């Protein structure tokens, strides 16, 4: 069995949830999420599902995407229970 690597030995992009704050992945994707605040219920599930930690919860309870870290994977859009996150194709 191979020895597990320490965090300091991993390549950029290989480190899971939240540690990716060190790496701006915002220019990776071809799509980006847009939240419809008229439909958002403030459930915050998108915040917890985002693998990049790119969705923050504001003081008013709504979530907000930090596009510097969003890689456009669409997981937030898929998991949103009221389907109020639309993935927009970058131009
Ligand atoms: S598309 Fe959504 S889940 Fe994926 S990185 Fe961007 S904010 Fe996170
Ligand atoms: S998952 Fe959807 S409804 Fe829930 S906070 Fe995020 S955008 Fe709003």
PDB file of N, CA and C and ligand atoms in Angstrom:
ATOM      1  N   UNK A   1       0.842  -1.187   0.000  1.00  0.00           N
ATOM      2  CA  UNK A   1       0.000   0.000   0.000  1.00  0.00           C
ATOM      3  C   UNK A   1       0.886   1.250   0.000  1.00  0.00           C
ATOM      4  N   UNK A   2       0.566   2.190  -0.892  1.00  0.00           N
ATOM      5  CA  UNK A   2       1.414   3.376  -0.987  1.00  0.00           C
ATOM      6  C   UNK A   2       1.191   4.307   0.203  1.00  0.00           C
ATOM      7  N   UNK A   3       2.234   5.031   0.525  1.00  0.00           N
ATOM      8  CA  UNK A   3       2.173   5.947   1.662  1.00  0.00           C
ATOM      9  C   UNK A   3       1.337   7.182   1.297  1.00  0.00           C
ATOM     10  N   UNK A   4       0.460   7.601   2.190  1.00  0.00           N
ATOM     11  CA  UNK A   4      -0.345   8.790   1.928  1.00  0.00           C
ATOM     12  C   UNK A   4       0.542  10.025   1.958  1.00  0.00           C
ATOM     13  N   UNK A   5       0.290  10.965   1.035  1.00  0.00           N
ATOM     14  CA  UNK A   5       1.074  12.194   0.997  1.00  0.00           C
ATOM     15  C   UNK A   5       0.590  13.174   2.046  1.00  0.00           C
ATOM     16  N   UNK A   6       1.524  13.936   2.559  1.00  0.00           N
ATOM     17  CA  UNK A   6       1.145  15.029   3.452  1.00  0.00           C
ATOM     18  C   UNK A   6       0.600  16.163   2.597  1.00  0.00           C
ATOM     19  N   UNK A   7      -0.198  17.038   3.185  1.00  0.00           N
ATOM     20  CA  UNK A   7      -0.785  18.161   2.448  1.00  0.00           C
ATOM     21  C   UNK A   7       0.287  18.966   1.722  1.00  0.00           C
ATOM     22  N   UNK A   8       1.419  19.148   2.373  1.00  0.00           N
ATOM     23  CA  UNK A   8       2.488  19.960   1.788  1.00  0.00           C
ATOM     24  C   UNK A   8       3.117  19.307   0.567  1.00  0.00           C
ATOM     25  N   UNK A   9       2.870  17.989   0.364  1.00  0.00           N
ATOM     26  CA  UNK A   9       3.468  17.266  -0.763  1.00  0.00           C
ATOM     27  C   UNK A   9       2.537  17.213  -1.971  1.00  0.00           C
ATOM     28  N   UNK A  10       1.273  17.620  -1.801  1.00  0.00           N
ATOM     29  CA  UNK A  10       0.304  17.529  -2.894  1.00  0.00           C
ATOM     30  C   UNK A  10       0.497  18.637  -3.913  1.00  0.00           C
ATOM     31  N   UNK A  11       0.141  18.331  -5.164  1.00  0.00           N
ATOM     32  CA  UNK A  11       0.196  19.313  -6.245  1.00  0.00           C
ATOM     33  C   UNK A  11      -0.982  20.279  -6.121  1.00  0.00           C
ATOM     34  N   UNK A  12      -0.844  21.508  -6.628  1.00  0.00           N
ATOM     35  CA  UNK A  12      -1.987  22.431  -6.647  1.00  0.00           C
ATOM     36  C   UNK A  12      -3.180  21.798  -7.363  1.00  0.00           C
ATOM     37  N   UNK A  13      -4.356  21.948  -6.789  1.00  0.00           N
ATOM     38  CA  UNK A  13      -5.558  21.384  -7.395  1.00  0.00           C
ATOM     39  C   UNK A  13      -5.908  20.027  -6.821  1.00  0.00           C
ATOM     40  N   UNK A  14      -4.948  19.363  -6.146  1.00  0.00           N
ATOM     41  CA  UNK A  14      -5.212  18.037  -5.589  1.00  0.00           C
ATOM     42  C   UNK A  14      -5.742  18.125  -4.174  1.00  0.00           C
ATOM     43  N   UNK A  15      -5.722  19.283  -3.594  1.00  0.00           N
ATOM     44  CA  UNK A  15      -6.122  19.434  -2.196  1.00  0.00           C
ATOM     45  C   UNK A  15      -7.621  19.678  -2.129  1.00  0.00           C
ATOM     46  N   UNK A  16      -8.338  18.900  -1.321  1.00  0.00           N
ATOM     47  CA  UNK A  16      -9.790  19.036  -1.289  1.00  0.00           C
ATOM     48  C   UNK A  16     -10.290  20.272  -0.563  1.00  0.00           C
ATOM     49  N   UNK A  17     -11.608  20.315  -0.458  1.00  0.00           N
ATOM     50  CA  UNK A  17     -12.430  21.395   0.083  1.00  0.00           C
ATOM     51  C   UNK A  17     -11.685  22.413   0.961  1.00  0.00           C
ATOM     52  N   UNK A  18     -11.901  23.660   0.648  1.00  0.00           N
ATOM     53  CA  UNK A  18     -11.453  24.830   1.411  1.00  0.00           C
ATOM     54  C   UNK A  18      -9.961  25.157   1.259  1.00  0.00           C
ATOM     55  N   UNK A  19      -9.113  24.140   1.120  1.00  0.00           N
ATOM     56  CA  UNK A  19      -7.701  24.444   0.973  1.00  0.00           C
ATOM     57  C   UNK A  19      -7.436  25.107  -0.369  1.00  0.00           C
ATOM     58  N   UNK A  20      -8.414  25.023  -1.298  1.00  0.00           N
ATOM     59  CA  UNK A  20      -8.217  25.598  -2.623  1.00  0.00           C
ATOM     60  C   UNK A  20      -8.227  27.120  -2.599  1.00  0.00           C
ATOM     61  N   UNK A  21      -8.435  27.719  -1.446  1.00  0.00           N
ATOM     62  CA  UNK A  21      -8.371  29.174  -1.344  1.00  0.00           C
ATOM     63  C   UNK A  21      -6.998  29.682  -1.751  1.00  0.00           C
ATOM     64  N   UNK A  22      -6.015  28.804  -1.699  1.00  0.00           N
ATOM     65  CA  UNK A  22      -4.664  29.212  -2.086  1.00  0.00           C
ATOM     66  C   UNK A  22      -4.527  29.271  -3.598  1.00  0.00           C
ATOM     67  N   UNK A  23      -5.492  28.681  -4.325  1.00  0.00           N
ATOM     68  CA  UNK A  23      -5.383  28.589  -5.773  1.00  0.00           C
ATOM     69  C   UNK A  23      -6.618  29.176  -6.434  1.00  0.00           C
ATOM     70  N   UNK A  24      -6.420  30.216  -7.184  1.00  0.00           N
ATOM     71  CA  UNK A  24      -7.550  30.845  -7.862  1.00  0.00           C
ATOM     72  C   UNK A  24      -7.868  30.053  -9.122  1.00  0.00           C
ATOM     73  N   UNK A  25      -9.028  29.374  -9.121  1.00  0.00           N
ATOM     74  CA  UNK A  25      -9.417  28.497 -10.224  1.00  0.00           C
ATOM     75  C   UNK A  25     -10.493  29.141 -11.091  1.00  0.00           C
ATOM     76  N   UNK A  26     -10.718  30.426 -10.900  1.00  0.00           N
ATOM     77  CA  UNK A  26     -11.811  31.111 -11.565  1.00  0.00           C
ATOM     78  C   UNK A  26     -11.726  31.153 -13.076  1.00  0.00           C
ATOM     79  N   UNK A  27     -10.549  30.965 -13.636  1.00  0.00           N
ATOM     80  CA  UNK A  27     -10.456  31.012 -15.099  1.00  0.00           C
ATOM     81  C   UNK A  27     -10.422  29.616 -15.722  1.00  0.00           C
ATOM     82  N   UNK A  28     -10.709  28.585 -14.943  1.00  0.00           N
ATOM     83  CA  UNK A  28     -10.703  27.215 -15.468  1.00  0.00           C
ATOM     84  C   UNK A  28     -11.952  26.917 -16.289  1.00  0.00           C
ATOM     85  N   UNK A  29     -13.093  27.347 -15.812  1.00  0.00           N
ATOM     86  CA  UNK A  29     -14.364  26.890 -16.361  1.00  0.00           C
ATOM     87  C   UNK A  29     -14.805  27.598 -17.622  1.00  0.00           C
ATOM     88  N   UNK A  30     -15.776  26.999 -18.305  1.00  0.00           N
ATOM     89  CA  UNK A  30     -16.382  27.642 -19.470  1.00  0.00           C
ATOM     90  C   UNK A  30     -17.781  28.134 -19.120  1.00  0.00           C
ATOM     91  N   UNK A  31     -18.216  27.826 -17.894  1.00  0.00           N
ATOM     92  CA  UNK A  31     -19.504  28.321 -17.425  1.00  0.00           C
ATOM     93  C   UNK A  31     -19.325  28.930 -16.037  1.00  0.00           C
ATOM     94  N   UNK A  32     -20.306  29.721 -15.648  1.00  0.00           N
ATOM     95  CA  UNK A  32     -20.292  30.266 -14.288  1.00  0.00           C
ATOM     96  C   UNK A  32     -21.726  30.292 -13.743  1.00  0.00           C
ATOM     97  N   UNK A  33     -21.885  30.163 -12.429  1.00  0.00           N
ATOM     98  CA  UNK A  33     -23.229  30.129 -11.845  1.00  0.00           C
ATOM     99  C   UNK A  33     -23.785  31.518 -11.577  1.00  0.00           C
ATOM    100  N   UNK A  34     -25.078  31.654 -11.807  1.00  0.00           N
ATOM    101  CA  UNK A  34     -25.763  32.915 -11.509  1.00  0.00           C
ATOM    102  C   UNK A  34     -26.963  32.581 -10.635  1.00  0.00           C
ATOM    103  N   UNK A  35     -27.003  33.164  -9.439  1.00  0.00           N
ATOM    104  CA  UNK A  35     -28.078  32.871  -8.482  1.00  0.00           C
ATOM    105  C   UNK A  35     -29.250  33.822  -8.702  1.00  0.00           C
ATOM    106  N   UNK A  36     -30.452  33.258  -8.791  1.00  0.00           N
ATOM    107  CA  UNK A  36     -31.668  34.063  -8.875  1.00  0.00           C
ATOM    108  C   UNK A  36     -32.166  34.295  -7.441  1.00  0.00           C
ATOM    109  N   UNK A  37     -31.896  35.478  -6.919  1.00  0.00           N
ATOM    110  CA  UNK A  37     -32.248  35.762  -5.527  1.00  0.00           C
ATOM    111  C   UNK A  37     -33.751  35.898  -5.300  1.00  0.00           C
ATOM    112  N   UNK A  38     -34.516  35.980  -6.370  1.00  0.00           N
ATOM    113  CA  UNK A  38     -35.978  36.000  -6.215  1.00  0.00           C
ATOM    114  C   UNK A  38     -36.511  34.616  -5.840  1.00  0.00           C
ATOM    115  N   UNK A  39     -35.746  33.574  -6.155  1.00  0.00           N
ATOM    116  CA  UNK A  39     -36.181  32.199  -5.867  1.00  0.00           C
ATOM    117  C   UNK A  39     -35.405  31.559  -4.723  1.00  0.00           C
ATOM    118  N   UNK A  40     -34.228  32.072  -4.405  1.00  0.00           N
ATOM    119  CA  UNK A  40     -33.361  31.471  -3.378  1.00  0.00           C
ATOM    120  C   UNK A  40     -34.062  31.450  -2.020  1.00  0.00           C
ATOM    121  N   UNK A  41     -33.979  30.298  -1.341  1.00  0.00           N
ATOM    122  CA  UNK A  41     -34.630  30.127  -0.034  1.00  0.00           C
ATOM    123  C   UNK A  41     -33.635  30.241   1.127  1.00  0.00           C
ATOM    124  N   UNK A  42     -32.374  30.582   0.812  1.00  0.00           N
ATOM    125  CA  UNK A  42     -31.311  30.710   1.827  1.00  0.00           C
ATOM    126  C   UNK A  42     -31.016  29.385   2.526  1.00  0.00           C
ATOM    127  N   UNK A  43     -31.207  28.277   1.835  1.00  0.00           N
ATOM    128  CA  UNK A  43     -30.955  26.975   2.478  1.00  0.00           C
ATOM    129  C   UNK A  43     -29.465  26.733   2.705  1.00  0.00           C
ATOM    130  N   UNK A  44     -28.613  27.399   1.954  1.00  0.00           N
ATOM    131  CA  UNK A  44     -27.137  27.339   2.004  1.00  0.00           C
ATOM    132  C   UNK A  44     -26.535  26.012   1.537  1.00  0.00           C
ATOM    133  N   UNK A  45     -27.340  25.151   0.919  1.00  0.00           N
ATOM    134  CA  UNK A  45     -26.785  23.886   0.435  1.00  0.00           C
ATOM    135  C   UNK A  45     -25.676  24.115  -0.593  1.00  0.00           C
ATOM    136  N   UNK A  46     -25.828  25.113  -1.432  1.00  0.00           N
ATOM    137  CA  UNK A  46     -24.802  25.371  -2.454  1.00  0.00           C
ATOM    138  C   UNK A  46     -23.459  25.673  -1.790  1.00  0.00           C
ATOM    139  N   UNK A  47     -23.501  26.375  -0.681  1.00  0.00           N
ATOM    140  CA  UNK A  47     -22.285  26.687   0.079  1.00  0.00           C
ATOM    141  C   UNK A  47     -21.584  25.405   0.513  1.00  0.00           C
ATOM    142  N   UNK A  48     -22.361  24.433   0.985  1.00  0.00           N
ATOM    143  CA  UNK A  48     -21.764  23.204   1.498  1.00  0.00           C
ATOM    144  C   UNK A  48     -21.338  22.247   0.391  1.00  0.00           C
ATOM    145  N   UNK A  49     -22.008  22.292  -0.749  1.00  0.00           N
ATOM    146  CA  UNK A  49     -21.665  21.368  -1.832  1.00  0.00           C
ATOM    147  C   UNK A  49     -20.506  21.861  -2.701  1.00  0.00           C
ATOM    148  N   UNK A  50     -20.252  23.133  -2.749  1.00  0.00           N
ATOM    149  CA  UNK A  50     -19.214  23.646  -3.650  1.00  0.00           C
ATOM    150  C   UNK A  50     -17.849  23.060  -3.278  1.00  0.00           C
ATOM    151  N   UNK A  51     -17.209  22.332  -4.185  1.00  0.00           N
ATOM    152  CA  UNK A  51     -15.930  21.700  -3.860  1.00  0.00           C
ATOM    153  C   UNK A  51     -14.773  22.688  -3.742  1.00  0.00           C
ATOM    154  N   UNK A  52     -14.973  23.899  -4.226  1.00  0.00           N
ATOM    155  CA  UNK A  52     -13.904  24.901  -4.171  1.00  0.00           C
ATOM    156  C   UNK A  52     -14.049  25.860  -2.990  1.00  0.00           C
ATOM    157  N   UNK A  53     -15.120  25.727  -2.251  1.00  0.00           N
ATOM    158  CA  UNK A  53     -15.349  26.693  -1.176  1.00  0.00           C
ATOM    159  C   UNK A  53     -15.565  28.090  -1.731  1.00  0.00           C
ATOM    160  N   UNK A  54     -16.139  28.147  -2.942  1.00  0.00           N
ATOM    161  CA  UNK A  54     -16.285  29.426  -3.640  1.00  0.00           C
ATOM    162  C   UNK A  54     -17.593  30.136  -3.339  1.00  0.00           C
ATOM    163  N   UNK A  55     -18.470  29.478  -2.568  1.00  0.00           N
ATOM    164  CA  UNK A  55     -19.756  30.108  -2.266  1.00  0.00           C
ATOM    165  C   UNK A  55     -19.794  30.489  -0.793  1.00  0.00           C
ATOM    166  N   UNK A  56     -19.904  31.753  -0.548  1.00  0.00           N
ATOM    167  CA  UNK A  56     -19.941  32.275   0.815  1.00  0.00           C
ATOM    168  C   UNK A  56     -21.368  32.585   1.234  1.00  0.00           C
ATOM    169  N   UNK A  57     -21.609  32.603   2.543  1.00  0.00           N
ATOM    170  CA  UNK A  57     -22.921  32.989   3.077  1.00  0.00           C
ATOM    171  C   UNK A  57     -22.802  34.418   3.595  1.00  0.00           C
ATOM    172  N   UNK A  58     -23.633  35.292   3.057  1.00  0.00           N
ATOM    173  CA  UNK A  58     -23.597  36.701   3.455  1.00  0.00           C
ATOM    174  C   UNK A  58     -24.313  36.909   4.788  1.00  0.00           C
ATOM    175  N   UNK A  59     -24.163  38.081   5.337  1.00  0.00           N
ATOM    176  CA  UNK A  59     -24.826  38.390   6.617  1.00  0.00           C
ATOM    177  C   UNK A  59     -26.340  38.345   6.503  1.00  0.00           C
ATOM    178  N   UNK A  60     -26.866  38.622   5.303  1.00  0.00           N
ATOM    179  CA  UNK A  60     -28.322  38.592   5.132  1.00  0.00           C
ATOM    180  C   UNK A  60     -28.848  37.173   4.891  1.00  0.00           C
ATOM    181  N   UNK A  61     -27.956  36.182   4.918  1.00  0.00           N
ATOM    182  CA  UNK A  61     -28.383  34.791   4.784  1.00  0.00           C
ATOM    183  C   UNK A  61     -28.322  34.256   3.370  1.00  0.00           C
ATOM    184  N   UNK A  62     -28.206  35.139   2.394  1.00  0.00           N
ATOM    185  CA  UNK A  62     -28.096  34.673   1.011  1.00  0.00           C
ATOM    186  C   UNK A  62     -26.657  34.222   0.743  1.00  0.00           C
ATOM    187  N   UNK A  63     -26.512  33.347  -0.231  1.00  0.00           N
ATOM    188  CA  UNK A  63     -25.183  32.904  -0.619  1.00  0.00           C
ATOM    189  C   UNK A  63     -24.689  33.738  -1.792  1.00  0.00           C
ATOM    190  N   UNK A  64     -23.373  33.765  -1.945  1.00  0.00           N
ATOM    191  CA  UNK A  64     -22.764  34.606  -2.973  1.00  0.00           C
ATOM    192  C   UNK A  64     -21.524  33.892  -3.503  1.00  0.00           C
ATOM    193  N   UNK A  65     -21.384  33.869  -4.820  1.00  0.00           N
ATOM    194  CA  UNK A  65     -20.243  33.178  -5.435  1.00  0.00           C
ATOM    195  C   UNK A  65     -19.041  34.114  -5.508  1.00  0.00           C
ATOM    196  N   UNK A  66     -17.908  33.604  -5.056  1.00  0.00           N
ATOM    197  CA  UNK A  66     -16.652  34.324  -5.236  1.00  0.00           C
ATOM    198  C   UNK A  66     -16.033  33.772  -6.517  1.00  0.00           C
ATOM    199  N   UNK A  67     -16.182  34.503  -7.597  1.00  0.00           N
ATOM    200  CA  UNK A  67     -15.808  33.997  -8.914  1.00  0.00           C
ATOM    201  C   UNK A  67     -14.304  33.791  -9.088  1.00  0.00           C
ATOM    202  N   UNK A  68     -13.519  34.301  -8.173  1.00  0.00           N
ATOM    203  CA  UNK A  68     -12.070  34.045  -8.265  1.00  0.00           C
ATOM    204  C   UNK A  68     -11.764  32.568  -8.059  1.00  0.00           C
ATOM    205  N   UNK A  69     -12.674  31.859  -7.349  1.00  0.00           N
ATOM    206  CA  UNK A  69     -12.412  30.458  -7.015  1.00  0.00           C
ATOM    207  C   UNK A  69     -13.379  29.478  -7.669  1.00  0.00           C
ATOM    208  N   UNK A  70     -14.375  29.973  -8.384  1.00  0.00           N
ATOM    209  CA  UNK A  70     -15.359  29.100  -9.034  1.00  0.00           C
ATOM    210  C   UNK A  70     -14.778  28.534 -10.324  1.00  0.00           C
ATOM    211  N   UNK A  71     -14.774  27.187 -10.439  1.00  0.00           N
ATOM    212  CA  UNK A  71     -14.250  26.564 -11.657  1.00  0.00           C
ATOM    213  C   UNK A  71     -15.356  26.149 -12.617  1.00  0.00           C
ATOM    214  N   UNK A  72     -16.590  26.512 -12.309  1.00  0.00           N
ATOM    215  CA  UNK A  72     -17.696  26.286 -13.238  1.00  0.00           C
ATOM    216  C   UNK A  72     -18.168  24.851 -13.349  1.00  0.00           C
ATOM    217  N   UNK A  73     -17.995  24.063 -12.298  1.00  0.00           N
ATOM    218  CA  UNK A  73     -18.349  22.641 -12.367  1.00  0.00           C
ATOM    219  C   UNK A  73     -19.855  22.408 -12.408  1.00  0.00           C
ATOM    220  N   UNK A  74     -20.645  23.315 -11.857  1.00  0.00           N
ATOM    221  CA  UNK A  74     -22.103  23.189 -11.908  1.00  0.00           C
ATOM    222  C   UNK A  74     -22.712  22.373 -10.785  1.00  0.00           C
ATOM    223  N   UNK A  75     -21.901  21.933  -9.831  1.00  0.00           N
ATOM    224  CA  UNK A  75     -22.440  21.136  -8.722  1.00  0.00           C
ATOM    225  C   UNK A  75     -23.465  21.947  -7.927  1.00  0.00           C
ATOM    226  N   UNK A  76     -23.185  23.199  -7.695  1.00  0.00           N
ATOM    227  CA  UNK A  76     -24.119  24.049  -6.942  1.00  0.00           C
ATOM    228  C   UNK A  76     -25.471  24.106  -7.650  1.00  0.00           C
ATOM    229  N   UNK A  77     -25.433  24.269  -8.956  1.00  0.00           N
ATOM    230  CA  UNK A  77     -26.663  24.340  -9.743  1.00  0.00           C
ATOM    231  C   UNK A  77     -27.429  23.023  -9.678  1.00  0.00           C
ATOM    232  N   UNK A  78     -26.714  21.932  -9.745  1.00  0.00           N
ATOM    233  CA  UNK A  78     -27.337  20.603  -9.704  1.00  0.00           C
ATOM    234  C   UNK A  78     -27.981  20.344  -8.346  1.00  0.00           C
ATOM    235  N   UNK A  79     -27.324  20.779  -7.281  1.00  0.00           N
ATOM    236  CA  UNK A  79     -27.793  20.461  -5.933  1.00  0.00           C
ATOM    237  C   UNK A  79     -28.829  21.443  -5.389  1.00  0.00           C
ATOM    238  N   UNK A  80     -28.926  22.613  -5.951  1.00  0.00           N
ATOM    239  CA  UNK A  80     -29.884  23.603  -5.451  1.00  0.00           C
ATOM    240  C   UNK A  80     -31.308  23.031  -5.506  1.00  0.00           C
ATOM    241  N   UNK A  81     -31.990  22.919  -4.365  1.00  0.00           N
ATOM    242  CA  UNK A  81     -33.304  22.265  -4.342  1.00  0.00           C
ATOM    243  C   UNK A  81     -34.397  23.019  -5.084  1.00  0.00           C
ATOM    244  N   UNK A  82     -34.232  24.321  -5.259  1.00  0.00           N
ATOM    245  CA  UNK A  82     -35.269  25.070  -5.973  1.00  0.00           C
ATOM    246  C   UNK A  82     -34.799  25.495  -7.374  1.00  0.00           C
ATOM    247  N   UNK A  83     -33.655  24.988  -7.776  1.00  0.00           N
ATOM    248  CA  UNK A  83     -33.113  25.212  -9.127  1.00  0.00           C
ATOM    249  C   UNK A  83     -33.039  26.702  -9.479  1.00  0.00           C
ATOM    250  N   UNK A  84     -32.449  27.454  -8.578  1.00  0.00           N
ATOM    251  CA  UNK A  84     -32.342  28.891  -8.850  1.00  0.00           C
ATOM    252  C   UNK A  84     -30.918  29.313  -9.187  1.00  0.00           C
ATOM    253  N   UNK A  85     -30.048  28.327  -9.472  1.00  0.00           N
ATOM    254  CA  UNK A  85     -28.696  28.664  -9.925  1.00  0.00           C
ATOM    255  C   UNK A  85     -28.563  28.230 -11.382  1.00  0.00           C
ATOM    256  N   UNK A  86     -28.436  29.205 -12.250  1.00  0.00           N
ATOM    257  CA  UNK A  86     -28.295  28.916 -13.677  1.00  0.00           C
ATOM    258  C   UNK A  86     -26.820  28.961 -14.051  1.00  0.00           C
ATOM    259  N   UNK A  87     -26.390  27.983 -14.830  1.00  0.00           N
ATOM    260  CA  UNK A  87     -25.016  27.990 -15.326  1.00  0.00           C
ATOM    261  C   UNK A  87     -24.991  28.739 -16.661  1.00  0.00           C
ATOM    262  N   UNK A  88     -24.213  29.799 -16.688  1.00  0.00           N
ATOM    263  CA  UNK A  88     -24.121  30.654 -17.878  1.00  0.00           C
ATOM    264  C   UNK A  88     -22.820  30.348 -18.620  1.00  0.00           C
ATOM    265  N   UNK A  89     -22.905  30.222 -19.926  1.00  0.00           N
ATOM    266  CA  UNK A  89     -21.695  29.970 -20.725  1.00  0.00           C
ATOM    267  C   UNK A  89     -20.923  31.272 -20.876  1.00  0.00           C
ATOM    268  N   UNK A  90     -19.608  31.211 -20.559  1.00  0.00           N
ATOM    269  CA  UNK A  90     -18.758  32.390 -20.702  1.00  0.00           C
ATOM    270  C   UNK A  90     -18.595  32.743 -22.170  1.00  0.00           C
ATOM    271  N   UNK A  91     -18.506  34.043 -22.439  1.00  0.00           N
ATOM    272  CA  UNK A  91     -18.319  34.487 -23.840  1.00  0.00           C
ATOM    273  C   UNK A  91     -16.887  34.867 -24.092  1.00  0.00           C
TER     274      UNK A  91
HETATM  275  S1  LIG B   1     -19.893  26.000 -10.278  1.00  0.00           S
HETATM  276 FE1  LIG B   1     -20.749  26.182  -8.223  1.00  0.00          FE
HETATM  277  S2  LIG B   1     -20.054  24.321  -7.168  1.00  0.00           S
HETATM  278 FE2  LIG B   1     -18.750  24.552  -8.970  1.00  0.00          FE
HETATM  279  S3  LIG B   1     -16.978  25.710  -8.267  1.00  0.00           S
HETATM  280 FE3  LIG B   1     -18.445  27.220  -9.049  1.00  0.00          FE
HETATM  281  S4  LIG B   1     -19.613  27.883  -7.271  1.00  0.00           S
HETATM  282 FE4  LIG B   1     -18.570  25.961  -6.724  1.00  0.00          FE
HETATM  283  S1  LIG B   2     -28.884  26.009  -2.844  1.00  0.00           S
HETATM  284 FE1  LIG B   2     -30.175  27.387  -4.038  1.00  0.00          FE
HETATM  285  S2  LIG B   2     -31.843  27.941  -2.638  1.00  0.00           S
HETATM  286 FE2  LIG B   2     -30.187  27.119  -1.403  1.00  0.00          FE
HETATM  287  S3  LIG B   2     -28.991  28.911  -0.794  1.00  0.00           S
HETATM  288 FE3  LIG B   2     -28.047  28.086  -2.643  1.00  0.00          FE
HETATM  289  S4  LIG B   2     -28.989  29.266  -4.298  1.00  0.00           S
HETATM  290 FE4  LIG B   2     -30.284  29.542  -2.498  1.00  0.00          FE
END
